[in-house]
PDB file of C-alpha atoms in Angstrom:
ATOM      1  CA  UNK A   1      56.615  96.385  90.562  1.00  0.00           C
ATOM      2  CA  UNK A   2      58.520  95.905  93.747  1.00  0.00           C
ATOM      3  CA  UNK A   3      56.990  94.995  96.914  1.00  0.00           C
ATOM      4  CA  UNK A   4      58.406  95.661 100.180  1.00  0.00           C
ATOM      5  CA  UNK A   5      57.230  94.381 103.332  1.00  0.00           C
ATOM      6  CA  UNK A   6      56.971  96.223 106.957  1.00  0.00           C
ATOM      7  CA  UNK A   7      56.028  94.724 110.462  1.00  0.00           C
ATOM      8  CA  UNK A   8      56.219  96.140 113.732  1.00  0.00           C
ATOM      9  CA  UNK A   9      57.773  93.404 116.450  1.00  0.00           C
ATOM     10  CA  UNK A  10      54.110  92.271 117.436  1.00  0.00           C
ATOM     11  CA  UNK A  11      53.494  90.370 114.152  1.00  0.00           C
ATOM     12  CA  UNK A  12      54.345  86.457 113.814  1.00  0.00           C
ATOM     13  CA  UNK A  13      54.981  84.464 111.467  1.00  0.00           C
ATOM     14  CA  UNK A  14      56.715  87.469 109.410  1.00  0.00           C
ATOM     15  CA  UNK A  15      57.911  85.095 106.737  1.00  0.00           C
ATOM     16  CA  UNK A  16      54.636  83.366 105.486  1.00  0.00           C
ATOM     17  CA  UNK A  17      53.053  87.121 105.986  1.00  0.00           C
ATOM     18  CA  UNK A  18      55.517  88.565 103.954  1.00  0.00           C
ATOM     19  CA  UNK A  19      55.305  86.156 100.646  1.00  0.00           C
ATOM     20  CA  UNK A  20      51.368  86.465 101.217  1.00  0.00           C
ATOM     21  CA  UNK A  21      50.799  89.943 101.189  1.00  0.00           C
ATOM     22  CA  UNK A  22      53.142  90.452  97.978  1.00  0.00           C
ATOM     23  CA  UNK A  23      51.411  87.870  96.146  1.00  0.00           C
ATOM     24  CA  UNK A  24      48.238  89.591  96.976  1.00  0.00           C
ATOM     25  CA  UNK A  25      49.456  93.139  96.132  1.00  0.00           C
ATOM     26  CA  UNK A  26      50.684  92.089  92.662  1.00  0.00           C
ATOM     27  CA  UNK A  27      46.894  90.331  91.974  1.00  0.00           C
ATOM     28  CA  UNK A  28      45.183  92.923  93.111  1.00  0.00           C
ATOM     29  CA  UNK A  29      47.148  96.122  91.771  1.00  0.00           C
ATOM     30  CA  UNK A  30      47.916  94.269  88.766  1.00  0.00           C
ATOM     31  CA  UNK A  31      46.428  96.474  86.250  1.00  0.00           C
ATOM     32  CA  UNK A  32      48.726  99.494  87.254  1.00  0.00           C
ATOM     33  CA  UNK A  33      52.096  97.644  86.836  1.00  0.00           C
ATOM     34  CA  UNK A  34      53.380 100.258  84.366  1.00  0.00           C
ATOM     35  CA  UNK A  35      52.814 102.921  86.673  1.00  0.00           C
ATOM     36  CA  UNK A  36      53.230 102.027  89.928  1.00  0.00           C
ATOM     37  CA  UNK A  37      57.423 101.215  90.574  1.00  0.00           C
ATOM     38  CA  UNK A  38      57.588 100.052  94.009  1.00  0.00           C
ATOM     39  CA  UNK A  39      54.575  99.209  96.943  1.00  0.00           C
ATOM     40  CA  UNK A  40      55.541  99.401 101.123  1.00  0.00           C
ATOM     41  CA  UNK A  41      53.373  97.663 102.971  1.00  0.00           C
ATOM     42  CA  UNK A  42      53.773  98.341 106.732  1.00  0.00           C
ATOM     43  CA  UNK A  43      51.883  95.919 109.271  1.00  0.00           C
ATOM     44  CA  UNK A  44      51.306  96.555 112.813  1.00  0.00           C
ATOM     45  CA  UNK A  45      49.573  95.948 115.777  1.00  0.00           C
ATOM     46  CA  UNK A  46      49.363  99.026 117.913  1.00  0.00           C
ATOM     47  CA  UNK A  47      48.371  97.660 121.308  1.00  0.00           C
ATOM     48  CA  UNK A  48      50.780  94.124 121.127  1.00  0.00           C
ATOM     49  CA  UNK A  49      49.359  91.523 123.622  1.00  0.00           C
ATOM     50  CA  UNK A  50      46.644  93.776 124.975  1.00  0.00           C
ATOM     51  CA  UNK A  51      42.930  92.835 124.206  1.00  0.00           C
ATOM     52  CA  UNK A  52      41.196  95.705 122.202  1.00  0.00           C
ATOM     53  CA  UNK A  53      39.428  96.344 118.639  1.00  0.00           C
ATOM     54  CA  UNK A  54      40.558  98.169 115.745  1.00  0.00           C
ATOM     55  CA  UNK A  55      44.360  97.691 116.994  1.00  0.00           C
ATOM     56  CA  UNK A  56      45.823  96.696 113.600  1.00  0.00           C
ATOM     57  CA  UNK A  57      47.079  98.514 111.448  1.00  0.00           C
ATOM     58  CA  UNK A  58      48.614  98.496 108.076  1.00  0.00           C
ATOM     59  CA  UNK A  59      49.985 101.543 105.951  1.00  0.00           C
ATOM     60  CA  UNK A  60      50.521 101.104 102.091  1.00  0.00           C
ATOM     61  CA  UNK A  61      52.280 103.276 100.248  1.00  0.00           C
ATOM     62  CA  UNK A  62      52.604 103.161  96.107  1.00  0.00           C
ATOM     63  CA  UNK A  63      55.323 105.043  94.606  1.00  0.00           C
ATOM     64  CA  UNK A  64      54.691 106.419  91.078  1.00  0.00           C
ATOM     65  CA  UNK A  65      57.696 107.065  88.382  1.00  0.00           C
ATOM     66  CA  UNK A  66      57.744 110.659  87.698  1.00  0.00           C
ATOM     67  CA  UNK A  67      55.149 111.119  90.839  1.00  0.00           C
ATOM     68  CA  UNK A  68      54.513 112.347  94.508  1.00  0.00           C
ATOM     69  CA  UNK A  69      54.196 108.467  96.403  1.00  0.00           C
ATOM     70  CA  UNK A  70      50.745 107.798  97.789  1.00  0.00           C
ATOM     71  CA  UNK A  71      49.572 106.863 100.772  1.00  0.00           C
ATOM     72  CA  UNK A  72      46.439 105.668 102.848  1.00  0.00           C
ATOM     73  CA  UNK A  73      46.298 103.793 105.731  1.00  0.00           C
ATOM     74  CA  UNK A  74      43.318 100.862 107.400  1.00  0.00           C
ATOM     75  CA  UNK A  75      42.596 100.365 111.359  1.00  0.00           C
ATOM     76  CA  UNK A  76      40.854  96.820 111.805  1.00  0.00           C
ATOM     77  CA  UNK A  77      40.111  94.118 114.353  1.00  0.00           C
ATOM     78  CA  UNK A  78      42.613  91.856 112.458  1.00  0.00           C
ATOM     79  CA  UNK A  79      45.378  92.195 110.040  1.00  0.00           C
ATOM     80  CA  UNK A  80      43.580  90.312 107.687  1.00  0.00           C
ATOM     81  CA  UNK A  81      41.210  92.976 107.329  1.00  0.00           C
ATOM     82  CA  UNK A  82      43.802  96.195 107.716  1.00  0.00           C
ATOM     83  CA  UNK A  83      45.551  94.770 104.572  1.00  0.00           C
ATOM     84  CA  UNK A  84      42.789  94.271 102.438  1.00  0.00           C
ATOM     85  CA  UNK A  85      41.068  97.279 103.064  1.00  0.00           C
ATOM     86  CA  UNK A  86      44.314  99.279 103.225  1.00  0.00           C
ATOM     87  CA  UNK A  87      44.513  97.037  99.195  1.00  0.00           C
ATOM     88  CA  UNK A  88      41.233  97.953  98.677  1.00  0.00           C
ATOM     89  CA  UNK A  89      42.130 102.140  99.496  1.00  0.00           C
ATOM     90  CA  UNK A  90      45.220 101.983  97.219  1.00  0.00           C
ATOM     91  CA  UNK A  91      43.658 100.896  94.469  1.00  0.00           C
ATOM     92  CA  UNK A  92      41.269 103.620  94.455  1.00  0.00           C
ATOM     93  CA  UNK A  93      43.329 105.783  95.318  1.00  0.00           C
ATOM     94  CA  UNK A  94      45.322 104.691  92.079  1.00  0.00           C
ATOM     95  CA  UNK A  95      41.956 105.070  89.764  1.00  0.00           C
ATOM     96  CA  UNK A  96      41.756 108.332  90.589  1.00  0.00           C
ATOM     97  CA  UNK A  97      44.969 109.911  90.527  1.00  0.00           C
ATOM     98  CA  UNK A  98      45.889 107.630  87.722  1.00  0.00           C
ATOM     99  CA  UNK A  99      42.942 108.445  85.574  1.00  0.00           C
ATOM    100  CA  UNK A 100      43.193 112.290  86.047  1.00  0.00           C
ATOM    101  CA  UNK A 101      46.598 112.287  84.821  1.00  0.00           C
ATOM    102  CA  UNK A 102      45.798 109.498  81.944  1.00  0.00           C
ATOM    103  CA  UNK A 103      42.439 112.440  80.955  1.00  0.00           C
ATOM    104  CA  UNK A 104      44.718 115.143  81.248  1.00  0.00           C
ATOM    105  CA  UNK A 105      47.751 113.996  78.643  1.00  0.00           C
ATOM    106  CA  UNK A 106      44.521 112.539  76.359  1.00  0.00           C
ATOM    107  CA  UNK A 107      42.904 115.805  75.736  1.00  0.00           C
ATOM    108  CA  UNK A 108      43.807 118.409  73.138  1.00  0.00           C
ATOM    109  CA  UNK A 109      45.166 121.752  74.224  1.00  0.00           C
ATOM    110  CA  UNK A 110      42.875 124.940  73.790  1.00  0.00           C
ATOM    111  CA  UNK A 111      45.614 126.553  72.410  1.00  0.00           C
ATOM    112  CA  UNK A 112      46.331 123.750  69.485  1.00  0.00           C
ATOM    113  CA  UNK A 113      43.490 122.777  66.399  1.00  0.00           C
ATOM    114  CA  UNK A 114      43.317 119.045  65.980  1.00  0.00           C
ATOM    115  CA  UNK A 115      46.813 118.999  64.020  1.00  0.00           C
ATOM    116  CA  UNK A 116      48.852 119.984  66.121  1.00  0.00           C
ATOM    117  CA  UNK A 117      49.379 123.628  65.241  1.00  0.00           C
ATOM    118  CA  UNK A 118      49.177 127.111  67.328  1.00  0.00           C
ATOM    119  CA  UNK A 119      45.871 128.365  66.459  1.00  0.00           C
ATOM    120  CA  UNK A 120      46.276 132.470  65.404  1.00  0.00           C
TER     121      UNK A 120
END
């Protein structure tokens, strides 16, 4: 799994952000290595220097082999919080969609008996 990192020019300290977040991403989306080929993590703060809540902002996006990418994005007070919650999101995000399509190939079609044949 490849991690890419994102900031907008209001972020400092890009460097030591960077190496944190994708040691964080690969702990925490760990489990969905075989799926998941590449993560974009995008970290901003929307209002730079002025004073304000909610103002920061970060974006992940996980891109599937074979598979649409997904999205979802986390406002917060601090980017500290916008990452893990954006973290949190994803990995949701990845139970779900991963899980449908993991039920989906599991079951047997309607159309097939238990061996494999086309039922007349």
């Amino acid at each position: 799994m490849q991690i890419q990192v994102n900031t907008s020019n209001g972020i400092t300290n890009k460097d030591t952000l960077e190496r944190w977040a994708d040691t964080e991403i690969k702990q925490h989306l760990s489990r969905f290595v075989e799926d998941v080929t590449r993560v974009e993590v995008h970290l901003s703060d929307e209002n730079h220097d002025k004073a304000g809540g909610g103002d920061k902002c970060c974006v992940m996006e996980a891109r599937l082999a074979h598979h649409q990418p997904l999205a979802v994005t986390q406002h917060a007070t601090s980017l500290d919080e916008a990452f893990r919650g954006a973290a949190d999101k994803l990995k949701r995000l990845l139970d779900n969609t991963l899980g449908r399509l993991n039920n989906h190939r599991a079951r047997d079609s309607i159309r097939r008996d238990g061996e494999g044949f086309v039922a007349e």
